[in-house]
């Protein structure tokens, strides 16, 4: 039976860095569930579909989201939308502004959660997102919930974006807080720490320290299984 580890938490608090690092160390695959919500948002923008209405099943059935791995790697990290690699578009400001609206729609969540669960049935996986421990993999062997103070999160996101963007500190901060608010208050699968998740505030932790801590924890949990 495949093994799942979940990493949930607020926007830009280092979930993907940790989840990817942990997956590499354990030989699991890493799946970025946020990229899937971003992919659907990009589709809506591209097709000029209104964000004010719940999309029909017909619209949803026209969207195919999948991942491919770069050559030599077993971690799928390039997102395909109807067969086209759209990775470069996922972190645009237009997507940032609309993704939480899309992610609050139950029809979208139902569609993507099924896809995410498929990955978790077929592979040992570390998946990051907002509802992974609570909804997607309630039986994950290790659930992590990350947080960091907002100033640190804004600085990290600005570093991620580098010269690809001319967004100001205030604009990035506003978007992170806006998404956290919608993600935490939506009706379907709100962002909440699962009662059995380990809370990590990584404001003052380096990437390496955080990874070592979590890797040790994961090894302990895996040992319990054997
Ligand atoms: O990387 P960052 O923390 O900025 O966000 P992300 O993980 O790429 O997720 C983008 C958005 O997708 C979030 O703000 C949520 O609205 C949504 N999301 C979600 O609702 N459920 C998930 N499992 C993952 C992402």
PDB file of C-alpha atoms and ligand atoms in Angstrom:
ATOM      1  CA  UNK A   1       0.000   0.000   0.000  1.00  0.00           C
ATOM      2  CA  UNK A   2       1.297   3.459  -0.887  1.00  0.00           C
ATOM      3  CA  UNK A   3       2.313   5.898   1.847  1.00  0.00           C
ATOM      4  CA  UNK A   4       1.284   9.539   2.044  1.00  0.00           C
ATOM      5  CA  UNK A   5       2.730  12.539   3.896  1.00  0.00           C
ATOM      6  CA  UNK A   6       0.840  15.836   3.927  1.00  0.00           C
ATOM      7  CA  UNK A   7       2.201  19.377   4.208  1.00  0.00           C
ATOM      8  CA  UNK A   8      -0.413  22.091   4.674  1.00  0.00           C
ATOM      9  CA  UNK A   9      -0.204  25.709   5.674  1.00  0.00           C
ATOM     10  CA  UNK A  10      -0.449  29.361   4.800  1.00  0.00           C
ATOM     11  CA  UNK A  11       0.610  30.961   1.528  1.00  0.00           C
ATOM     12  CA  UNK A  12       4.354  31.210   0.910  1.00  0.00           C
ATOM     13  CA  UNK A  13       5.475  29.603   4.148  1.00  0.00           C
ATOM     14  CA  UNK A  14       7.885  27.191   2.483  1.00  0.00           C
ATOM     15  CA  UNK A  15       5.595  24.194   2.013  1.00  0.00           C
ATOM     16  CA  UNK A  16       6.868  23.240  -1.408  1.00  0.00           C
ATOM     17  CA  UNK A  17      10.558  23.597  -0.474  1.00  0.00           C
ATOM     18  CA  UNK A  18      10.040  21.324   2.499  1.00  0.00           C
ATOM     19  CA  UNK A  19       7.766  18.840   0.719  1.00  0.00           C
ATOM     20  CA  UNK A  20      10.098  18.525  -2.269  1.00  0.00           C
ATOM     21  CA  UNK A  21      13.170  18.119  -0.066  1.00  0.00           C
ATOM     22  CA  UNK A  22      11.486  15.501   2.091  1.00  0.00           C
ATOM     23  CA  UNK A  23      10.222  13.570  -0.933  1.00  0.00           C
ATOM     24  CA  UNK A  24      13.747  13.535  -2.418  1.00  0.00           C
ATOM     25  CA  UNK A  25      15.290  12.252   0.811  1.00  0.00           C
ATOM     26  CA  UNK A  26      12.665   9.517   1.195  1.00  0.00           C
ATOM     27  CA  UNK A  27      12.544   8.533  -2.489  1.00  0.00           C
ATOM     28  CA  UNK A  28       8.850   9.510  -2.657  1.00  0.00           C
ATOM     29  CA  UNK A  29       7.299  11.641  -5.364  1.00  0.00           C
ATOM     30  CA  UNK A  30       6.352  15.232  -4.592  1.00  0.00           C
ATOM     31  CA  UNK A  31       3.060  16.688  -5.789  1.00  0.00           C
ATOM     32  CA  UNK A  32       2.267  20.409  -5.618  1.00  0.00           C
ATOM     33  CA  UNK A  33      -1.528  20.442  -5.328  1.00  0.00           C
ATOM     34  CA  UNK A  34      -1.582  24.258  -5.482  1.00  0.00           C
ATOM     35  CA  UNK A  35      -0.220  24.066  -9.038  1.00  0.00           C
ATOM     36  CA  UNK A  36      -3.367  22.166 -10.022  1.00  0.00           C
ATOM     37  CA  UNK A  37      -5.646  24.937  -8.704  1.00  0.00           C
ATOM     38  CA  UNK A  38      -3.417  27.451 -10.443  1.00  0.00           C
ATOM     39  CA  UNK A  39      -3.690  25.443 -13.695  1.00  0.00           C
ATOM     40  CA  UNK A  40      -7.492  25.568 -13.639  1.00  0.00           C
ATOM     41  CA  UNK A  41      -7.381  29.297 -12.857  1.00  0.00           C
ATOM     42  CA  UNK A  42      -5.113  29.823 -15.862  1.00  0.00           C
ATOM     43  CA  UNK A  43      -7.606  27.918 -18.034  1.00  0.00           C
ATOM     44  CA  UNK A  44     -10.442  30.216 -16.894  1.00  0.00           C
ATOM     45  CA  UNK A  45      -8.360  33.308 -17.640  1.00  0.00           C
ATOM     46  CA  UNK A  46      -7.306  32.007 -21.024  1.00  0.00           C
ATOM     47  CA  UNK A  47     -10.847  31.062 -22.058  1.00  0.00           C
ATOM     48  CA  UNK A  48     -12.407  34.215 -20.576  1.00  0.00           C
ATOM     49  CA  UNK A  49     -14.703  32.159 -18.363  1.00  0.00           C
ATOM     50  CA  UNK A  50     -16.470  34.174 -15.680  1.00  0.00           C
ATOM     51  CA  UNK A  51     -15.199  33.747 -12.115  1.00  0.00           C
ATOM     52  CA  UNK A  52     -18.613  34.789 -10.791  1.00  0.00           C
ATOM     53  CA  UNK A  53     -20.426  31.606 -11.703  1.00  0.00           C
ATOM     54  CA  UNK A  54     -19.919  28.033 -10.669  1.00  0.00           C
ATOM     55  CA  UNK A  55     -18.551  26.212 -13.741  1.00  0.00           C
ATOM     56  CA  UNK A  56     -20.726  23.466 -15.225  1.00  0.00           C
ATOM     57  CA  UNK A  57     -19.575  19.865 -15.393  1.00  0.00           C
ATOM     58  CA  UNK A  58     -19.345  20.428 -19.144  1.00  0.00           C
ATOM     59  CA  UNK A  59     -16.722  23.150 -18.630  1.00  0.00           C
ATOM     60  CA  UNK A  60     -14.853  20.979 -16.109  1.00  0.00           C
ATOM     61  CA  UNK A  61     -14.851  18.016 -18.486  1.00  0.00           C
ATOM     62  CA  UNK A  62     -12.907  20.105 -21.001  1.00  0.00           C
ATOM     63  CA  UNK A  63     -10.010  20.518 -18.568  1.00  0.00           C
ATOM     64  CA  UNK A  64      -7.330  17.883 -18.284  1.00  0.00           C
ATOM     65  CA  UNK A  65      -4.608  18.487 -15.725  1.00  0.00           C
ATOM     66  CA  UNK A  66      -1.560  16.217 -15.527  1.00  0.00           C
ATOM     67  CA  UNK A  67       2.100  16.363 -14.536  1.00  0.00           C
ATOM     68  CA  UNK A  68       5.263  15.196 -16.232  1.00  0.00           C
ATOM     69  CA  UNK A  69       8.718  14.680 -14.744  1.00  0.00           C
ATOM     70  CA  UNK A  70      11.862  16.280 -16.152  1.00  0.00           C
ATOM     71  CA  UNK A  71      14.284  13.792 -17.766  1.00  0.00           C
ATOM     72  CA  UNK A  72      16.146  11.744 -15.159  1.00  0.00           C
ATOM     73  CA  UNK A  73      13.795  12.614 -12.298  1.00  0.00           C
ATOM     74  CA  UNK A  74      10.897  10.713 -10.807  1.00  0.00           C
ATOM     75  CA  UNK A  75       9.268  13.834  -9.405  1.00  0.00           C
ATOM     76  CA  UNK A  76       6.578  15.226 -11.696  1.00  0.00           C
ATOM     77  CA  UNK A  77       6.993  18.987 -11.679  1.00  0.00           C
ATOM     78  CA  UNK A  78       5.790  20.281 -15.022  1.00  0.00           C
ATOM     79  CA  UNK A  79       2.067  20.870 -15.204  1.00  0.00           C
ATOM     80  CA  UNK A  80       0.221  20.126 -18.424  1.00  0.00           C
ATOM     81  CA  UNK A  81      -3.122  21.694 -19.198  1.00  0.00           C
ATOM     82  CA  UNK A  82      -4.803  19.713 -21.962  1.00  0.00           C
ATOM     83  CA  UNK A  83      -1.377  18.418 -22.944  1.00  0.00           C
ATOM     84  CA  UNK A  84       0.346  21.835 -23.026  1.00  0.00           C
ATOM     85  CA  UNK A  85       3.082  22.725 -20.535  1.00  0.00           C
ATOM     86  CA  UNK A  86       1.854  25.866 -18.740  1.00  0.00           C
ATOM     87  CA  UNK A  87       4.344  25.895 -15.875  1.00  0.00           C
ATOM     88  CA  UNK A  88       5.610  29.387 -16.719  1.00  0.00           C
ATOM     89  CA  UNK A  89       2.145  30.862 -16.297  1.00  0.00           C
ATOM     90  CA  UNK A  90       1.198  29.419 -12.929  1.00  0.00           C
ATOM     91  CA  UNK A  91       2.693  32.128 -10.722  1.00  0.00           C
ATOM     92  CA  UNK A  92       1.504  35.189 -12.633  1.00  0.00           C
ATOM     93  CA  UNK A  93      -0.214  37.977 -10.753  1.00  0.00           C
ATOM     94  CA  UNK A  94      -3.468  37.326 -12.662  1.00  0.00           C
ATOM     95  CA  UNK A  95      -3.449  33.722 -11.395  1.00  0.00           C
ATOM     96  CA  UNK A  96      -2.473  34.831  -7.847  1.00  0.00           C
ATOM     97  CA  UNK A  97      -5.472  37.144  -7.760  1.00  0.00           C
ATOM     98  CA  UNK A  98      -8.052  34.573  -8.840  1.00  0.00           C
ATOM     99  CA  UNK A  99      -6.795  31.199  -7.648  1.00  0.00           C
ATOM    100  CA  UNK A 100      -8.471  31.294  -4.241  1.00  0.00           C
ATOM    101  CA  UNK A 101     -11.831  32.090  -5.857  1.00  0.00           C
ATOM    102  CA  UNK A 102     -11.445  29.039  -8.085  1.00  0.00           C
ATOM    103  CA  UNK A 103     -10.251  26.903  -5.166  1.00  0.00           C
ATOM    104  CA  UNK A 104     -13.369  27.755  -3.148  1.00  0.00           C
ATOM    105  CA  UNK A 105     -15.631  26.118  -5.764  1.00  0.00           C
ATOM    106  CA  UNK A 106     -16.757  22.638  -4.658  1.00  0.00           C
ATOM    107  CA  UNK A 107     -16.958  21.367  -8.254  1.00  0.00           C
ATOM    108  CA  UNK A 108     -13.297  22.280  -8.798  1.00  0.00           C
ATOM    109  CA  UNK A 109     -12.203  20.773  -5.487  1.00  0.00           C
ATOM    110  CA  UNK A 110     -14.057  17.522  -6.136  1.00  0.00           C
ATOM    111  CA  UNK A 111     -12.366  17.168  -9.494  1.00  0.00           C
ATOM    112  CA  UNK A 112      -8.846  17.890  -8.215  1.00  0.00           C
ATOM    113  CA  UNK A 113      -9.107  15.947  -4.950  1.00  0.00           C
ATOM    114  CA  UNK A 114      -9.911  12.796  -6.976  1.00  0.00           C
ATOM    115  CA  UNK A 115      -6.828  13.391  -9.110  1.00  0.00           C
ATOM    116  CA  UNK A 116      -4.655  13.999  -6.033  1.00  0.00           C
ATOM    117  CA  UNK A 117      -5.945  10.833  -4.368  1.00  0.00           C
ATOM    118  CA  UNK A 118      -5.032   8.848  -7.487  1.00  0.00           C
ATOM    119  CA  UNK A 119      -1.418   9.988  -7.192  1.00  0.00           C
ATOM    120  CA  UNK A 120      -1.466   8.925  -3.549  1.00  0.00           C
ATOM    121  CA  UNK A 121      -2.804   5.478  -4.363  1.00  0.00           C
ATOM    122  CA  UNK A 122      -0.214   4.786  -6.999  1.00  0.00           C
ATOM    123  CA  UNK A 123       2.927   6.278  -5.426  1.00  0.00           C
ATOM    124  CA  UNK A 124       4.500   7.023  -2.091  1.00  0.00           C
ATOM    125  CA  UNK A 125       3.930  10.741  -2.032  1.00  0.00           C
ATOM    126  CA  UNK A 126       4.598  13.965  -0.169  1.00  0.00           C
ATOM    127  CA  UNK A 127       1.873  16.425  -1.180  1.00  0.00           C
ATOM    128  CA  UNK A 128       1.543  20.042  -0.143  1.00  0.00           C
ATOM    129  CA  UNK A 129      -1.541  22.245  -0.129  1.00  0.00           C
ATOM    130  CA  UNK A 130      -4.305  23.435   2.172  1.00  0.00           C
ATOM    131  CA  UNK A 131      -6.554  20.418   2.771  1.00  0.00           C
ATOM    132  CA  UNK A 132      -4.195  17.510   2.233  1.00  0.00           C
ATOM    133  CA  UNK A 133      -4.164  16.227   5.820  1.00  0.00           C
ATOM    134  CA  UNK A 134      -7.840  16.923   6.462  1.00  0.00           C
ATOM    135  CA  UNK A 135      -9.460  15.896   3.188  1.00  0.00           C
ATOM    136  CA  UNK A 136      -7.171  14.397   0.562  1.00  0.00           C
ATOM    137  CA  UNK A 137      -5.171  11.991   2.749  1.00  0.00           C
ATOM    138  CA  UNK A 138      -6.839  11.737   6.179  1.00  0.00           C
ATOM    139  CA  UNK A 139      -4.739   8.597   6.795  1.00  0.00           C
ATOM    140  CA  UNK A 140      -1.387  10.193   5.968  1.00  0.00           C
ATOM    141  CA  UNK A 141       1.361   8.702   8.157  1.00  0.00           C
ATOM    142  CA  UNK A 142       2.719  12.154   8.906  1.00  0.00           C
ATOM    143  CA  UNK A 143       0.838  15.442   8.710  1.00  0.00           C
ATOM    144  CA  UNK A 144       2.684  18.743   8.890  1.00  0.00           C
ATOM    145  CA  UNK A 145       1.184  22.188   9.253  1.00  0.00           C
ATOM    146  CA  UNK A 146       3.544  25.044   8.454  1.00  0.00           C
ATOM    147  CA  UNK A 147       3.409  28.655   9.406  1.00  0.00           C
ATOM    148  CA  UNK A 148       5.774  31.633   9.511  1.00  0.00           C
ATOM    149  CA  UNK A 149       5.266  35.287  10.272  1.00  0.00           C
ATOM    150  CA  UNK A 150       3.898  37.384   7.450  1.00  0.00           C
ATOM    151  CA  UNK A 151       6.984  39.583   6.997  1.00  0.00           C
ATOM    152  CA  UNK A 152       9.152  36.491   6.520  1.00  0.00           C
ATOM    153  CA  UNK A 153       6.674  34.984   4.068  1.00  0.00           C
ATOM    154  CA  UNK A 154       6.573  38.142   1.941  1.00  0.00           C
ATOM    155  CA  UNK A 155      10.388  38.326   1.820  1.00  0.00           C
ATOM    156  CA  UNK A 156      10.628  34.664   0.810  1.00  0.00           C
ATOM    157  CA  UNK A 157       8.023  35.068  -1.945  1.00  0.00           C
ATOM    158  CA  UNK A 158       9.804  38.146  -3.307  1.00  0.00           C
ATOM    159  CA  UNK A 159      13.023  36.121  -3.438  1.00  0.00           C
ATOM    160  CA  UNK A 160      11.205  33.285  -5.278  1.00  0.00           C
ATOM    161  CA  UNK A 161       9.851  35.704  -7.843  1.00  0.00           C
ATOM    162  CA  UNK A 162      13.271  37.363  -8.360  1.00  0.00           C
ATOM    163  CA  UNK A 163      13.426  39.511 -11.486  1.00  0.00           C
ATOM    164  CA  UNK A 164      10.409  37.788 -13.097  1.00  0.00           C
ATOM    165  CA  UNK A 165       8.124  40.264 -11.418  1.00  0.00           C
ATOM    166  CA  UNK A 166       7.970  43.940 -10.530  1.00  0.00           C
ATOM    167  CA  UNK A 167       5.545  43.420  -7.650  1.00  0.00           C
ATOM    168  CA  UNK A 168       6.178  45.512  -4.561  1.00  0.00           C
ATOM    169  CA  UNK A 169       6.479  44.242  -1.005  1.00  0.00           C
ATOM    170  CA  UNK A 170       3.011  45.642  -0.230  1.00  0.00           C
ATOM    171  CA  UNK A 171       1.392  44.011  -3.268  1.00  0.00           C
ATOM    172  CA  UNK A 172       2.819  40.605  -2.397  1.00  0.00           C
ATOM    173  CA  UNK A 173       1.792  40.981   1.242  1.00  0.00           C
ATOM    174  CA  UNK A 174      -1.735  41.959   0.261  1.00  0.00           C
ATOM    175  CA  UNK A 175      -2.113  38.926  -2.009  1.00  0.00           C
ATOM    176  CA  UNK A 176      -0.800  36.462   0.601  1.00  0.00           C
ATOM    177  CA  UNK A 177      -3.167  37.823   3.272  1.00  0.00           C
ATOM    178  CA  UNK A 178      -6.076  37.925   0.826  1.00  0.00           C
ATOM    179  CA  UNK A 179      -5.562  34.279  -0.165  1.00  0.00           C
ATOM    180  CA  UNK A 180      -5.084  33.158   3.443  1.00  0.00           C
ATOM    181  CA  UNK A 181      -8.365  34.832   4.318  1.00  0.00           C
ATOM    182  CA  UNK A 182     -10.379  33.226   1.498  1.00  0.00           C
ATOM    183  CA  UNK A 183      -8.671  29.848   1.984  1.00  0.00           C
ATOM    184  CA  UNK A 184      -9.398  29.831   5.733  1.00  0.00           C
ATOM    185  CA  UNK A 185     -12.996  31.016   5.536  1.00  0.00           C
ATOM    186  CA  UNK A 186     -14.377  29.114   2.540  1.00  0.00           C
ATOM    187  CA  UNK A 187     -17.077  26.541   3.261  1.00  0.00           C
ATOM    188  CA  UNK A 188     -15.584  23.622   1.382  1.00  0.00           C
ATOM    189  CA  UNK A 189     -12.367  22.250   2.919  1.00  0.00           C
ATOM    190  CA  UNK A 190     -11.119  25.433   4.616  1.00  0.00           C
ATOM    191  CA  UNK A 191      -7.450  25.713   5.532  1.00  0.00           C
ATOM    192  CA  UNK A 192      -7.261  24.365   9.091  1.00  0.00           C
ATOM    193  CA  UNK A 193      -4.607  22.594  11.043  1.00  0.00           C
ATOM    194  CA  UNK A 194      -5.640  18.967  11.358  1.00  0.00           C
ATOM    195  CA  UNK A 195      -5.769  17.919  15.060  1.00  0.00           C
ATOM    196  CA  UNK A 196      -3.166  15.206  14.404  1.00  0.00           C
ATOM    197  CA  UNK A 197      -0.786  17.461  12.440  1.00  0.00           C
ATOM    198  CA  UNK A 198       2.608  18.583  13.714  1.00  0.00           C
ATOM    199  CA  UNK A 199       2.746  22.387  13.762  1.00  0.00           C
ATOM    200  CA  UNK A 200       5.998  23.955  12.596  1.00  0.00           C
ATOM    201  CA  UNK A 201       6.626  27.679  12.765  1.00  0.00           C
ATOM    202  CA  UNK A 202       9.644  28.015  10.503  1.00  0.00           C
ATOM    203  CA  UNK A 203      10.143  31.794  10.846  1.00  0.00           C
ATOM    204  CA  UNK A 204      13.529  31.242  12.454  1.00  0.00           C
ATOM    205  CA  UNK A 205      14.490  27.902  10.931  1.00  0.00           C
ATOM    206  CA  UNK A 206      16.770  27.427   7.938  1.00  0.00           C
ATOM    207  CA  UNK A 207      15.614  25.201   5.093  1.00  0.00           C
ATOM    208  CA  UNK A 208      18.179  22.608   6.164  1.00  0.00           C
ATOM    209  CA  UNK A 209      17.208  22.640   9.853  1.00  0.00           C
ATOM    210  CA  UNK A 210      13.561  22.287   9.011  1.00  0.00           C
ATOM    211  CA  UNK A 211      14.200  19.444   6.588  1.00  0.00           C
ATOM    212  CA  UNK A 212      16.398  17.505   9.045  1.00  0.00           C
ATOM    213  CA  UNK A 213      13.732  17.811  11.732  1.00  0.00           C
ATOM    214  CA  UNK A 214      10.959  16.598   9.511  1.00  0.00           C
ATOM    215  CA  UNK A 215      13.045  13.836   7.944  1.00  0.00           C
ATOM    216  CA  UNK A 216      13.773  12.416  11.410  1.00  0.00           C
ATOM    217  CA  UNK A 217      10.080  12.542  12.218  1.00  0.00           C
ATOM    218  CA  UNK A 218       9.182  10.802   8.954  1.00  0.00           C
ATOM    219  CA  UNK A 219      11.727   8.022   9.589  1.00  0.00           C
ATOM    220  CA  UNK A 220      10.218   7.414  13.018  1.00  0.00           C
ATOM    221  CA  UNK A 221       6.734   7.151  11.564  1.00  0.00           C
ATOM    222  CA  UNK A 222       7.930   4.840   8.793  1.00  0.00           C
ATOM    223  CA  UNK A 223       9.628   2.621  11.363  1.00  0.00           C
ATOM    224  CA  UNK A 224       6.314   2.250  13.171  1.00  0.00           C
ATOM    225  CA  UNK A 225       4.802   0.876   9.990  1.00  0.00           C
ATOM    226  CA  UNK A 226       7.339  -1.880   9.565  1.00  0.00           C
TER     227      UNK A 226
HETATM  228  O1  LIG B   1       2.695  28.582  -3.055  1.00  0.00           O
HETATM  229  P1  LIG B   1       1.576  29.281  -2.336  1.00  0.00           P
HETATM  230  O2  LIG B   1       1.557  28.952  -0.881  1.00  0.00           O
HETATM  231  O3  LIG B   1       1.507  30.745  -2.612  1.00  0.00           O
HETATM  232  O4  LIG B   1       0.196  28.742  -2.958  1.00  0.00           O
HETATM  233  P2  LIG B   1      -0.139  27.380  -3.674  1.00  0.00           P
HETATM  234  O5  LIG B   1       0.200  26.225  -2.806  1.00  0.00           O
HETATM  235  O6  LIG B   1       0.405  27.395  -5.058  1.00  0.00           O
HETATM  236  O7  LIG B   1      -1.745  27.452  -3.746  1.00  0.00           O
HETATM  237  C1  LIG B   1      -2.413  28.451  -4.474  1.00  0.00           C
HETATM  238  C2  LIG B   1      -3.854  28.503  -4.025  1.00  0.00           C
HETATM  239  O8  LIG B   1      -4.490  27.274  -4.369  1.00  0.00           O
HETATM  240  C3  LIG B   1      -4.098  28.667  -2.528  1.00  0.00           C
HETATM  241  O9  LIG B   1      -4.072  30.015  -2.114  1.00  0.00           O
HETATM  242  C4  LIG B   1      -5.463  28.032  -2.370  1.00  0.00           C
HETATM  243  O10 LIG B   1      -6.482  28.942  -2.717  1.00  0.00           O
HETATM  244  C5  LIG B   1      -5.467  26.934  -3.414  1.00  0.00           C
HETATM  245  N1  LIG B   1      -5.193  25.585  -2.874  1.00  0.00           N
HETATM  246  C6  LIG B   1      -6.216  24.917  -2.244  1.00  0.00           C
HETATM  247  O11 LIG B   1      -7.296  25.458  -2.062  1.00  0.00           O
HETATM  248  N2  LIG B   1      -6.042  23.627  -1.841  1.00  0.00           N
HETATM  249  C7  LIG B   1      -4.881  23.012  -2.010  1.00  0.00           C
HETATM  250  N3  LIG B   1      -4.754  21.728  -1.635  1.00  0.00           N
HETATM  251  C8  LIG B   1      -3.804  23.691  -2.617  1.00  0.00           C
HETATM  252  C9  LIG B   1      -3.973  24.996  -3.027  1.00  0.00           C
END
